[in-house]
mmCIF file of C-alpha atoms in Angstrom:
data_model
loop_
_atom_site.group_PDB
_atom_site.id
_atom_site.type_symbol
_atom_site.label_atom_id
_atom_site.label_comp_id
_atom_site.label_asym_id
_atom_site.label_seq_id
_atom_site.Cartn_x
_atom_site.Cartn_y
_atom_site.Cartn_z
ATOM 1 C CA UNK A 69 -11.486 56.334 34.869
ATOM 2 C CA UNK A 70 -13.117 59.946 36.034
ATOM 3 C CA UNK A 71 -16.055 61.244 34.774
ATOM 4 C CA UNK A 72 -16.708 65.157 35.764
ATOM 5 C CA UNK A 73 -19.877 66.241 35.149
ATOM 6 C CA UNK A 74 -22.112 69.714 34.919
ATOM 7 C CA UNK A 75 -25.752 69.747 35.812
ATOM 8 C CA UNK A 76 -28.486 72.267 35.665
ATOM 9 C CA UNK A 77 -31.699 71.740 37.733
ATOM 10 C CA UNK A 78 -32.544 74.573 38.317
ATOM 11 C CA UNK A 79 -29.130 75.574 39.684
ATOM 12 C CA UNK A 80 -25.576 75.257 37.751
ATOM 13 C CA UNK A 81 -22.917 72.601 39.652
ATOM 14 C CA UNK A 82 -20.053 71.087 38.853
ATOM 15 C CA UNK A 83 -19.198 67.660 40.175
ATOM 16 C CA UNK A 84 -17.369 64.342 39.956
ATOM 17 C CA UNK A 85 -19.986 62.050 39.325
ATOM 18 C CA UNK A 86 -17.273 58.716 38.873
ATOM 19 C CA UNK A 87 -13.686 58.406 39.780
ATOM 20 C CA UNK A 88 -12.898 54.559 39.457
ATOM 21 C CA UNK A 89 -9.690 52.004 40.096
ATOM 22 C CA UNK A 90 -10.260 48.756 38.466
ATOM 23 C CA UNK A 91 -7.682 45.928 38.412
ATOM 24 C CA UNK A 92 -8.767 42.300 37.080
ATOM 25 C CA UNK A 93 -6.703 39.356 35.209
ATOM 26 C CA UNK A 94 -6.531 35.670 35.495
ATOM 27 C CA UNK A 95 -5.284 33.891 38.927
ATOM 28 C CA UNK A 96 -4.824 30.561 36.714
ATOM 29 C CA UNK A 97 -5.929 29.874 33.504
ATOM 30 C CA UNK A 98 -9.468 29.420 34.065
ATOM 31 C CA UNK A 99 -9.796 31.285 37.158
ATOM 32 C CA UNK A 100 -10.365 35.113 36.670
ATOM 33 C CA UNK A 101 -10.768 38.062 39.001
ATOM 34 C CA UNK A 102 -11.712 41.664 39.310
ATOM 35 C CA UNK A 103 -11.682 44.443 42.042
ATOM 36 C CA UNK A 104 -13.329 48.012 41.371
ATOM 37 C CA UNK A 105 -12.918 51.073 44.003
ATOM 38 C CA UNK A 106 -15.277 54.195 43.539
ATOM 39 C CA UNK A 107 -13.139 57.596 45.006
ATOM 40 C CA UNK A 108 -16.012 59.811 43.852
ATOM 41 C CA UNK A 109 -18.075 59.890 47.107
ATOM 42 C CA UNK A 110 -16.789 61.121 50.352
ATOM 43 C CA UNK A 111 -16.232 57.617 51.619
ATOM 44 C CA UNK A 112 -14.094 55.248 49.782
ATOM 45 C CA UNK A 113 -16.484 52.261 47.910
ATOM 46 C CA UNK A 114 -15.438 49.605 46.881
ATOM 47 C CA UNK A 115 -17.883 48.251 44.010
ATOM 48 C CA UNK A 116 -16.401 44.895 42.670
ATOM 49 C CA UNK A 117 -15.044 41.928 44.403
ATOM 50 C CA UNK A 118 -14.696 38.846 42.423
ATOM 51 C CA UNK A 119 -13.433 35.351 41.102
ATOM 52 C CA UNK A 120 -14.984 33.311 38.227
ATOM 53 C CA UNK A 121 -13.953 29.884 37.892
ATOM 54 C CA UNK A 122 -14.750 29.525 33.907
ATOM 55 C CA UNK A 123 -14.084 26.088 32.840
ATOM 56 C CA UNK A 124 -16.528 26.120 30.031
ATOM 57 C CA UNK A 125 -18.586 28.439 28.487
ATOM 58 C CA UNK A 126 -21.700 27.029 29.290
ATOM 59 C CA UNK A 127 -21.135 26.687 33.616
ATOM 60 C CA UNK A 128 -19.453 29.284 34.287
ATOM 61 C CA UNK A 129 -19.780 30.177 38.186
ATOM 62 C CA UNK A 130 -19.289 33.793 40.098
ATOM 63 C CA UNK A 131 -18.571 34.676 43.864
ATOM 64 C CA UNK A 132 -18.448 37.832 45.631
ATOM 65 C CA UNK A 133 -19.449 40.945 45.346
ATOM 66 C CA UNK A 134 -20.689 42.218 41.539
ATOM 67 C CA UNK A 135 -23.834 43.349 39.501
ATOM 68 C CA UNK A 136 -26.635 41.211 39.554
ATOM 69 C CA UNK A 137 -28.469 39.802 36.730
ATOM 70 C CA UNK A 138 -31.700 42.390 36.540
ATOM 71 C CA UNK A 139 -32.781 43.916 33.324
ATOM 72 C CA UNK A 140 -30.629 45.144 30.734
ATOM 73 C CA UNK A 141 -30.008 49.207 31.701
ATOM 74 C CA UNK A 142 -27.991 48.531 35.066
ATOM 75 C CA UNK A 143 -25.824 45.645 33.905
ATOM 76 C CA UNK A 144 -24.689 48.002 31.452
ATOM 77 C CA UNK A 145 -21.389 49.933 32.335
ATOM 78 C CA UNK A 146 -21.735 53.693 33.144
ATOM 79 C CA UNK A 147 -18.918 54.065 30.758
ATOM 80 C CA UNK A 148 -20.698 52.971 27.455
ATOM 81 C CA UNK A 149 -24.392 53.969 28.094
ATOM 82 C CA UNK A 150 -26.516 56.296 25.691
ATOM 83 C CA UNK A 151 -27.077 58.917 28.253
ATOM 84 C CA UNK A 152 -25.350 60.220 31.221
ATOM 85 C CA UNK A 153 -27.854 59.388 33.564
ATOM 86 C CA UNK A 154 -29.842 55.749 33.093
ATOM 87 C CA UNK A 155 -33.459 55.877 33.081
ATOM 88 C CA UNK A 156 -36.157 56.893 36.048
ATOM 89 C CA UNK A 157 -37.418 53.388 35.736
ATOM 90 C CA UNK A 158 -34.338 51.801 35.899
ATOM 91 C CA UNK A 159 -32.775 53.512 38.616
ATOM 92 C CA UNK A 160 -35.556 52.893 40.759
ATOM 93 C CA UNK A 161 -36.836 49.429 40.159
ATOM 94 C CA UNK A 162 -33.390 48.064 39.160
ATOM 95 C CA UNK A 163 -31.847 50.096 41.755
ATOM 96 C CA UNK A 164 -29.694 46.999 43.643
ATOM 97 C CA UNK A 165 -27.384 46.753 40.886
ATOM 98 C CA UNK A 166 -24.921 45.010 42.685
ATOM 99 C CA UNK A 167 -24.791 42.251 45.801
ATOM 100 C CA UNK A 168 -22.894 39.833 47.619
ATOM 101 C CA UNK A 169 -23.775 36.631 46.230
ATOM 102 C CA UNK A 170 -22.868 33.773 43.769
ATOM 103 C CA UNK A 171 -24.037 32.989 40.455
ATOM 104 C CA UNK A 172 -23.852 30.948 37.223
ATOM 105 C CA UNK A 173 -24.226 31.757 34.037
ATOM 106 C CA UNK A 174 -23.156 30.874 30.464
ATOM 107 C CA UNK A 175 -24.643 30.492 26.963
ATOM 108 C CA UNK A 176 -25.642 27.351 24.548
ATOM 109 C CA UNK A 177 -26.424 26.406 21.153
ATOM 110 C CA UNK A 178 -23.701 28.457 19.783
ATOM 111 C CA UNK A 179 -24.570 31.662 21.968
ATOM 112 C CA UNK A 180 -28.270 32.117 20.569
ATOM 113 C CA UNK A 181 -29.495 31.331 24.773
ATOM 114 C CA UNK A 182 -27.695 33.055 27.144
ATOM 115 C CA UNK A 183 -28.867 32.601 30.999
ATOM 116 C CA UNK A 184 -27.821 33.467 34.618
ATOM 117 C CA UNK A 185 -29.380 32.495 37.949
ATOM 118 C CA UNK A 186 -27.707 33.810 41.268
ATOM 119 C CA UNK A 187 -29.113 33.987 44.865
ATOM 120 C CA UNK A 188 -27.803 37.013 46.800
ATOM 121 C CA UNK A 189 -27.863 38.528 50.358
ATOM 122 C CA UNK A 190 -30.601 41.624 48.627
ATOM 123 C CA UNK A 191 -29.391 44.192 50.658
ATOM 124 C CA UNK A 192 -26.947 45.738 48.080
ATOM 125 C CA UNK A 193 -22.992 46.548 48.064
ATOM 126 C CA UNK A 194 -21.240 46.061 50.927
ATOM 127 C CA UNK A 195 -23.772 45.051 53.137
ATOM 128 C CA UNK A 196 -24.741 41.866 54.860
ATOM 129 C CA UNK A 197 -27.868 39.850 54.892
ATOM 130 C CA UNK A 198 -30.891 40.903 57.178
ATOM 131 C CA UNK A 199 -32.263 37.990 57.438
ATOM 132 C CA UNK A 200 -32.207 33.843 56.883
ATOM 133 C CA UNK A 201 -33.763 34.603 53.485
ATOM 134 C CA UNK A 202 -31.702 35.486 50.428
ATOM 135 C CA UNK A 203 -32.727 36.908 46.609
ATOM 136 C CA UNK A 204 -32.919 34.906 43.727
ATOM 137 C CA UNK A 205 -32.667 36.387 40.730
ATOM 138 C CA UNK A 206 -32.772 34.834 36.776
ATOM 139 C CA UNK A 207 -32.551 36.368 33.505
ATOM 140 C CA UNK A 208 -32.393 34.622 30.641
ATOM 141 C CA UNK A 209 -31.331 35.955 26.972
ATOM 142 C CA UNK A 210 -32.365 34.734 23.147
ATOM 143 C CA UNK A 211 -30.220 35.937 20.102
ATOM 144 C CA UNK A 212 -32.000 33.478 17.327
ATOM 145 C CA UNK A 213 -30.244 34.941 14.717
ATOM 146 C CA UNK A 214 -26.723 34.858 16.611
ATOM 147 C CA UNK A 215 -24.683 32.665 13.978
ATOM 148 C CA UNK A 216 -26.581 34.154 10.583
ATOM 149 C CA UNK A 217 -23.978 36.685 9.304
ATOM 150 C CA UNK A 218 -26.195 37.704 6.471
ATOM 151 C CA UNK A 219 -29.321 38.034 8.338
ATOM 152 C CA UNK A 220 -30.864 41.862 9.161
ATOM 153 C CA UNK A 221 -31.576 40.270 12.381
ATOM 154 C CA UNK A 222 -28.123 38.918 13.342
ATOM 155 C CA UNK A 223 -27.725 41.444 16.295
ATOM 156 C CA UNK A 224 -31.232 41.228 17.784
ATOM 157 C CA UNK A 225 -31.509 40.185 21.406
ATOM 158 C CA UNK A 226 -34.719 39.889 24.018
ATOM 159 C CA UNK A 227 -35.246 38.190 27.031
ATOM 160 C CA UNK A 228 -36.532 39.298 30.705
ATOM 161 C CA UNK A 229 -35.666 39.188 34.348
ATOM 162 C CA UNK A 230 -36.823 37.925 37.294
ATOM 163 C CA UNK A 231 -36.344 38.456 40.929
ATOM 164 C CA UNK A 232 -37.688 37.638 44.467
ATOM 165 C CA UNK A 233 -36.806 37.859 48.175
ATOM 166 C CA UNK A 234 -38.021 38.895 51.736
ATOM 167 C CA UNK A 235 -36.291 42.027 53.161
ATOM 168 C CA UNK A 236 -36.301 43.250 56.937
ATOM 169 C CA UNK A 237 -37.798 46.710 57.747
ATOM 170 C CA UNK A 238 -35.783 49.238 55.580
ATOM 171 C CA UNK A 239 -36.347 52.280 53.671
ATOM 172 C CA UNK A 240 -36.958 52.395 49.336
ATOM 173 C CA UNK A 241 -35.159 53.807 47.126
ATOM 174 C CA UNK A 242 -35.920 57.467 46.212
ATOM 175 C CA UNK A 243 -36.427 58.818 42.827
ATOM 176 C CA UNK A 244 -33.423 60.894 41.940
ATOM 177 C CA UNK A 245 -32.764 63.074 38.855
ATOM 178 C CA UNK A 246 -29.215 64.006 37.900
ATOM 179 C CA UNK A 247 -27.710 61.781 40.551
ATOM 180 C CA UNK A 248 -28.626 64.225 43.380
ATOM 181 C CA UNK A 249 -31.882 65.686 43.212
ATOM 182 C CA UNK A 250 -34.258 63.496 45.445
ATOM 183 C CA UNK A 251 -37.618 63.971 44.107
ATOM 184 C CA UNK A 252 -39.922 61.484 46.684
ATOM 185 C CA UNK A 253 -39.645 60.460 49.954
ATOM 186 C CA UNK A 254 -38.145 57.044 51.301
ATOM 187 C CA UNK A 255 -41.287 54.686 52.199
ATOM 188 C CA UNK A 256 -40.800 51.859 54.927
ATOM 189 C CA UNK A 257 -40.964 48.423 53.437
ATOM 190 C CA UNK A 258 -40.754 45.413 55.530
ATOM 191 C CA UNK A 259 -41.424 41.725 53.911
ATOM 192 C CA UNK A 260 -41.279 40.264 50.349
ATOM 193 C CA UNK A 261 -39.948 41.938 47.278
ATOM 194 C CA UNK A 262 -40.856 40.968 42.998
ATOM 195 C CA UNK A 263 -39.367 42.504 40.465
ATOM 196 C CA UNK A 264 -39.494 41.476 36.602
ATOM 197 C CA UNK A 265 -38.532 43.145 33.423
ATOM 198 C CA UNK A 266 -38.515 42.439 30.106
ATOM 199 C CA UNK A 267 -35.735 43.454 27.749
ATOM 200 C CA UNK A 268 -34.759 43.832 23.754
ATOM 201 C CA UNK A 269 -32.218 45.327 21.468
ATOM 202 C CA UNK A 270 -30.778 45.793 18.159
ATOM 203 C CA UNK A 271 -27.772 46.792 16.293
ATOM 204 C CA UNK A 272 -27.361 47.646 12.695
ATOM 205 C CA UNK A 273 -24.102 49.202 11.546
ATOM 206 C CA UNK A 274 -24.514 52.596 13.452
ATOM 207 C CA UNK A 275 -28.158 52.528 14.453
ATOM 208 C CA UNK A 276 -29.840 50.654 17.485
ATOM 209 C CA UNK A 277 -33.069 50.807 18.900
ATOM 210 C CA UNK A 278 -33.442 49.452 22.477
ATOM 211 C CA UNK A 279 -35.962 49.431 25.426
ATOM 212 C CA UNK A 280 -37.158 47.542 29.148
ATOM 213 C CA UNK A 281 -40.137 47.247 30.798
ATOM 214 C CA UNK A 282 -40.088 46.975 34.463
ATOM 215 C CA UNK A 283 -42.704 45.478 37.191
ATOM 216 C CA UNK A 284 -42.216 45.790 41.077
ATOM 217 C CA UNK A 285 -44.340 44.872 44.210
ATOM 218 C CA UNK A 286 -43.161 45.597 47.859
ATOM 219 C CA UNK A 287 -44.383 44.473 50.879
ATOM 220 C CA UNK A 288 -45.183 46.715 53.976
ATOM 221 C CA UNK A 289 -45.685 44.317 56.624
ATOM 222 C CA UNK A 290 -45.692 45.211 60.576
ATOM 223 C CA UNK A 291 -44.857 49.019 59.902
ATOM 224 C CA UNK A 292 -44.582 50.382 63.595
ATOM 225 C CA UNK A 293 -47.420 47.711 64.611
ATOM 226 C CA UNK A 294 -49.279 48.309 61.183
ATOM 227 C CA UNK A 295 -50.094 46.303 58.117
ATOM 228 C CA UNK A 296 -49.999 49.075 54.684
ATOM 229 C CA UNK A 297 -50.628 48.259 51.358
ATOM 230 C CA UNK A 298 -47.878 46.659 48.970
ATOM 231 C CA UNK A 299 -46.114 49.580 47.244
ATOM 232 C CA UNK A 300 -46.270 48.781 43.264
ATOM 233 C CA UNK A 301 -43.795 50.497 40.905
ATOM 234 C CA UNK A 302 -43.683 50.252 36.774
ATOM 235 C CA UNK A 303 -42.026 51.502 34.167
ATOM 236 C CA UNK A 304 -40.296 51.893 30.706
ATOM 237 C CA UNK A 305 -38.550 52.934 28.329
ATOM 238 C CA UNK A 306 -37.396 52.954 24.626
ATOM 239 C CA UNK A 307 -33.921 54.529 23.258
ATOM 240 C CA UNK A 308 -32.898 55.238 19.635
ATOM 241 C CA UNK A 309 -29.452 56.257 18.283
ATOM 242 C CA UNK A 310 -27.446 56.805 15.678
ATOM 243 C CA UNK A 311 -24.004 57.481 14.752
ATOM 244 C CA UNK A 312 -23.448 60.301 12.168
ATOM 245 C CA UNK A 313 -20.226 59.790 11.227
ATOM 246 C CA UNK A 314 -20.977 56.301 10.075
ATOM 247 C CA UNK A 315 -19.180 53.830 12.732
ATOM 248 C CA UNK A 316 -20.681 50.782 13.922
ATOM 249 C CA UNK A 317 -22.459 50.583 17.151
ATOM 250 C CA UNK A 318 -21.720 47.324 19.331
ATOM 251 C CA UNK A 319 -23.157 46.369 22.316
ATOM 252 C CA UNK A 320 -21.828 47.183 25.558
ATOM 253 C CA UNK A 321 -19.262 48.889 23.879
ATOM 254 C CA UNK A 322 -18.298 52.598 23.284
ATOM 255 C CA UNK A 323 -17.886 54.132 19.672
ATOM 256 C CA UNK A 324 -14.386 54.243 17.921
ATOM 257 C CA UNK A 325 -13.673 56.729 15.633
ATOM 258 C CA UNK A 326 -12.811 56.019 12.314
ATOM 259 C CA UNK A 327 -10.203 58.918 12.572
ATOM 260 C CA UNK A 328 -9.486 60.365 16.141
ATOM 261 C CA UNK A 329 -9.732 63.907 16.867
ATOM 262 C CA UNK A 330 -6.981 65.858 15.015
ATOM 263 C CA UNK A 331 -7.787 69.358 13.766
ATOM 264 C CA UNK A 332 -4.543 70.043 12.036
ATOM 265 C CA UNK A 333 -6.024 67.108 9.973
ATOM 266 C CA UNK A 334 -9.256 68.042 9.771
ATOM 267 C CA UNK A 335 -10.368 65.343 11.937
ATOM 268 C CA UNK A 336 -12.977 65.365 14.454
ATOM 269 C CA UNK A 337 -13.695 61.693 16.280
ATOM 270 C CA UNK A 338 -17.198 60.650 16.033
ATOM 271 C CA UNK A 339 -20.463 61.841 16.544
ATOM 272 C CA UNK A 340 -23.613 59.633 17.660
ATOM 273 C CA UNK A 341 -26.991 61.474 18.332
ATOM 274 C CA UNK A 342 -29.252 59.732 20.722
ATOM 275 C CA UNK A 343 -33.237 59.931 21.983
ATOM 276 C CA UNK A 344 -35.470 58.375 24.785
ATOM 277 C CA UNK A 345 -38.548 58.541 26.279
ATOM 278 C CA UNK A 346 -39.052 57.040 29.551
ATOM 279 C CA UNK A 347 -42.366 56.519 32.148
ATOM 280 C CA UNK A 348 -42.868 55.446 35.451
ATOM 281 C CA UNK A 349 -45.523 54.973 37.811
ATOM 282 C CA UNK A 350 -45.107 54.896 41.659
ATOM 283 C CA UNK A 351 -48.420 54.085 43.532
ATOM 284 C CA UNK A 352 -50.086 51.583 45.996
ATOM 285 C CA UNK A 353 -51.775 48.354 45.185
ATOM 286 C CA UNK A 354 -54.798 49.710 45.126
ATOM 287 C CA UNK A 355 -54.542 52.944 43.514
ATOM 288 C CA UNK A 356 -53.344 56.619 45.077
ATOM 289 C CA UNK A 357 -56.861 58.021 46.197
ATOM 290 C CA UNK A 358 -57.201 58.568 49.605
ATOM 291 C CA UNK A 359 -53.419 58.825 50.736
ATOM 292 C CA UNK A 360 -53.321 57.580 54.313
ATOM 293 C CA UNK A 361 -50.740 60.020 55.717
ATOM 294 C CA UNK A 362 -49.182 57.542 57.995
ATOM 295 C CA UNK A 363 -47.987 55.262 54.781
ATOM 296 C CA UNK A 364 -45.932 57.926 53.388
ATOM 297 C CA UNK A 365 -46.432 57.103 50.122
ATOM 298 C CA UNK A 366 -45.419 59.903 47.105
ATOM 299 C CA UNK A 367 -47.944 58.537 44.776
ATOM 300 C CA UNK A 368 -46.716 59.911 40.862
ATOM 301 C CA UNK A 369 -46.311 59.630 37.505
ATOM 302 C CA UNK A 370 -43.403 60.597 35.714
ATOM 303 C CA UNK A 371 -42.824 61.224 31.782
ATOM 304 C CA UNK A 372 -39.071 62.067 30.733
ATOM 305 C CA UNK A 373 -37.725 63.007 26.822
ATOM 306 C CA UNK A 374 -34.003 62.919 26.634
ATOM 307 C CA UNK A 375 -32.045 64.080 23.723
ATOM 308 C CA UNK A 376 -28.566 63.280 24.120
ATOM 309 C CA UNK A 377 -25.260 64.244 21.610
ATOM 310 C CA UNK A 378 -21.823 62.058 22.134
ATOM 311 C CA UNK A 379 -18.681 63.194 20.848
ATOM 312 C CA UNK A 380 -16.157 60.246 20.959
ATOM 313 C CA UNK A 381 -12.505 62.400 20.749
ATOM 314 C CA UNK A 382 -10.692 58.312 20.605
ATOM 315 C CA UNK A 383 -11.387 55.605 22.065
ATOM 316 C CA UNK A 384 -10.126 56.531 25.626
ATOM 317 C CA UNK A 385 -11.802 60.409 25.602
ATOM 318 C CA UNK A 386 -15.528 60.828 25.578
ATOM 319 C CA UNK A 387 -17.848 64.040 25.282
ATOM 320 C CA UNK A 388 -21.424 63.636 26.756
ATOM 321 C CA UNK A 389 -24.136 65.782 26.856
ATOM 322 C CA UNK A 390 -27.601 65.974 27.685
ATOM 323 C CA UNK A 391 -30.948 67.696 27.836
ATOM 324 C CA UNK A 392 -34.088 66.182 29.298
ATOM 325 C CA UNK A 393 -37.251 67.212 30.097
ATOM 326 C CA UNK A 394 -39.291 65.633 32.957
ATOM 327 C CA UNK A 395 -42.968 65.865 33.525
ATOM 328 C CA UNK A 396 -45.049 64.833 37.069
ATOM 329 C CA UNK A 397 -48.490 64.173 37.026
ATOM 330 C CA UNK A 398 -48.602 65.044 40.941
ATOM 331 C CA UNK A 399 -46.416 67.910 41.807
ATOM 332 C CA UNK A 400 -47.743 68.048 45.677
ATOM 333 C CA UNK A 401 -46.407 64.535 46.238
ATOM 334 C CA UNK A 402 -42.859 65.631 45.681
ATOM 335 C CA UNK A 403 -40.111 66.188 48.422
ATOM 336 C CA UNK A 404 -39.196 69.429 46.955
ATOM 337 C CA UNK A 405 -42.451 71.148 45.260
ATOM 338 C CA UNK A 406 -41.042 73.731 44.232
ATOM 339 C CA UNK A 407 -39.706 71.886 41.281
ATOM 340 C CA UNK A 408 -43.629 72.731 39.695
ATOM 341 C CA UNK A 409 -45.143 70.397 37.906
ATOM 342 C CA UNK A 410 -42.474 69.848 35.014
ATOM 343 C CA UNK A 411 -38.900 70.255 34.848
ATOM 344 C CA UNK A 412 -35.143 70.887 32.821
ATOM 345 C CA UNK A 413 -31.920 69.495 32.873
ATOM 346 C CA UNK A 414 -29.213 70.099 30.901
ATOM 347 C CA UNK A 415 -26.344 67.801 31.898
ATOM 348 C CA UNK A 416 -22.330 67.450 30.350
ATOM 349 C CA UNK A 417 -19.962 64.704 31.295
ATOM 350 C CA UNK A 418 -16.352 64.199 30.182
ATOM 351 C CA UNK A 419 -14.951 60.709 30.856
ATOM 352 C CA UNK A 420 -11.651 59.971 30.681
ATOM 353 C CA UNK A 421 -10.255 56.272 30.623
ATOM 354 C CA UNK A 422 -6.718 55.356 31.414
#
């Protein structure tokens, strides 16, 4: 699949943002594989590398390299999400999306508890372990209404996350808008990392409501001889949309058309309008006031509106595009001030699948 993209912030660019190569099927019956490659970036990644030996649906166990079981946004595929960039939030806290590592997973009484637990290396793609100590992470899922066709509540879902391991000295994530834009400064983190997030959703016929909470703490142990506070990062956010042509949202799942694009027909695909707000906090344990200069730390808060309009030509052609608005508490903590202290982005993606 490719997905081109357009972005505006403050400049005009035109990019590949995706450019995938996926190949998966079944070694034996119950033994299944995958393999993804990512020829976007200027070094060939490869994303996915795994077999799942699925006996039953309630054991079913994972090895290799795939996306771990945090929170709800990044576990999502970049090909059916709302928006063409995930949330701040998400992108920071749940920024490990995938690992070398094994897990198990499956669902009981008939799919209303879903659960996965996997310890990984939690050092992210490609990479080996730093250390003895690996990352366990859990999330567990409830659908209580699963099996009640007639319910209003048959498609609701909720649950939460949790992770926890000790990292060598390396650098955090930085807060990035539009894929590119860095917006803070990388902060040296050396010892244990917690994350948790809490999760729902729900479908009805083309609407669906969704949202996450996220918590993390970070250890900054032995810094160049020096003991700093434990960096503490939160966040949220809540998404509504709706389809206006009247086809049924599913999870995980793109829209398809009623009637694909055509206009010596008079068709036109579908149409699905979509709206989120998002916040996020970045800050030290105990609070942002005084800034030691030596911990590097961007102290900020961040408020984003998206407002998003997907036009779904079939089910193989998608239209994306996107304006958001982004607003920071602390513009003289950002790597690139200029910015001011609130900012634009209008953003278009075609994806193709093949």
């Amino acid at each position: 699949r490719r997905q081109p993209r357009s972005t505006l912030f403050p400049y005009t660019t035109l990019f590949r943002s995706r450019s995938r190569l996926a190949a998966s099927g079944n070694i034996f019956k119950n033994i299944k594989y995958k393999l993804q490659a990512d020829f976007s970036d200027e070094v060939d990644t490869l994303r996915d590398a795994y077999v799942d030996f699925n006996y039953t649906p309630v054991a079913v166990v994972r090895a290799g390299q795939f996306k771990v079981p945090f929170g709800y946004e990044q576990v999502t595929s970049s090909t059916t999400i709302d928006f063409i960039e995930r949330s701040v939030p998400g992108n920071f806290i749940a920024t490990t999306s995938r690992d070398i590592g094994v897990m198990l997973f499956g669902s009981v009484l008939d799919k209303r508890i879903s659960y996965y637990l996997g310890a990984f290396n939690g050092t992210g793609e490609n990479k080996t372990n730093d250390n003895d100590s690996l990352t366990f992470i859990g999330r567990l899922l409830f659908s209580p209404f699963a099996n009640n066709k007639d319910s209003v509540l048959n498609r609701l879902t909720f649950g939460g996350s949790f992770s926890g391991g000790d990292r060598e000295v390396h650098d955090s994530s930085r807060i990035t808008l539009a894929s590119r834009n860095k917006i803070s400064n990388s902060v040296s983190l050396n010892g244990q990392r917690t994350r948790a997030a809490a999760e729902a959703r729900y479908f009805n016929g083309p609407f669906s409501v969704k949202g996450e909470y996220y918590y993390q703490r970070e250890e900054r142990n032995d810094i160049s001889g020096v003991d700093f506070e434990d960096m503490i990062s939160q966040g949220f956010y809540g998404v509504a949309t709706y389809v206006l042509t009247g086809e049924k949202k599913y999870n995980g799942a793109n829209i398809v058309p009623n009637h694909n694009f055509n206009p010596s027909t008079g068709e036109w695909g579908a149409f699905e309008l979509a709206a989120r707000y998002s916040y996020f906090d970045l800050d030290k344990a105990s609070g942002s006031d005084p800034v030691v200069a030596d911990e590097n730390v961007s102290p900020n808060t961040i408020q984003g509106v998206t407002l998003g309009l997907n036009w779904y030509f079939n089910r193989n052609l998608k239209l994306m595009a996107d304006y958001a608005f982004y607003d920071f508490d602390r513009q003289d903590t950002l790597s690139q001030p200029s910015i001011g202290g609130s900012t634009n982005q209008l953003s278009a993606r075609l994806q193709i699948k093949f």
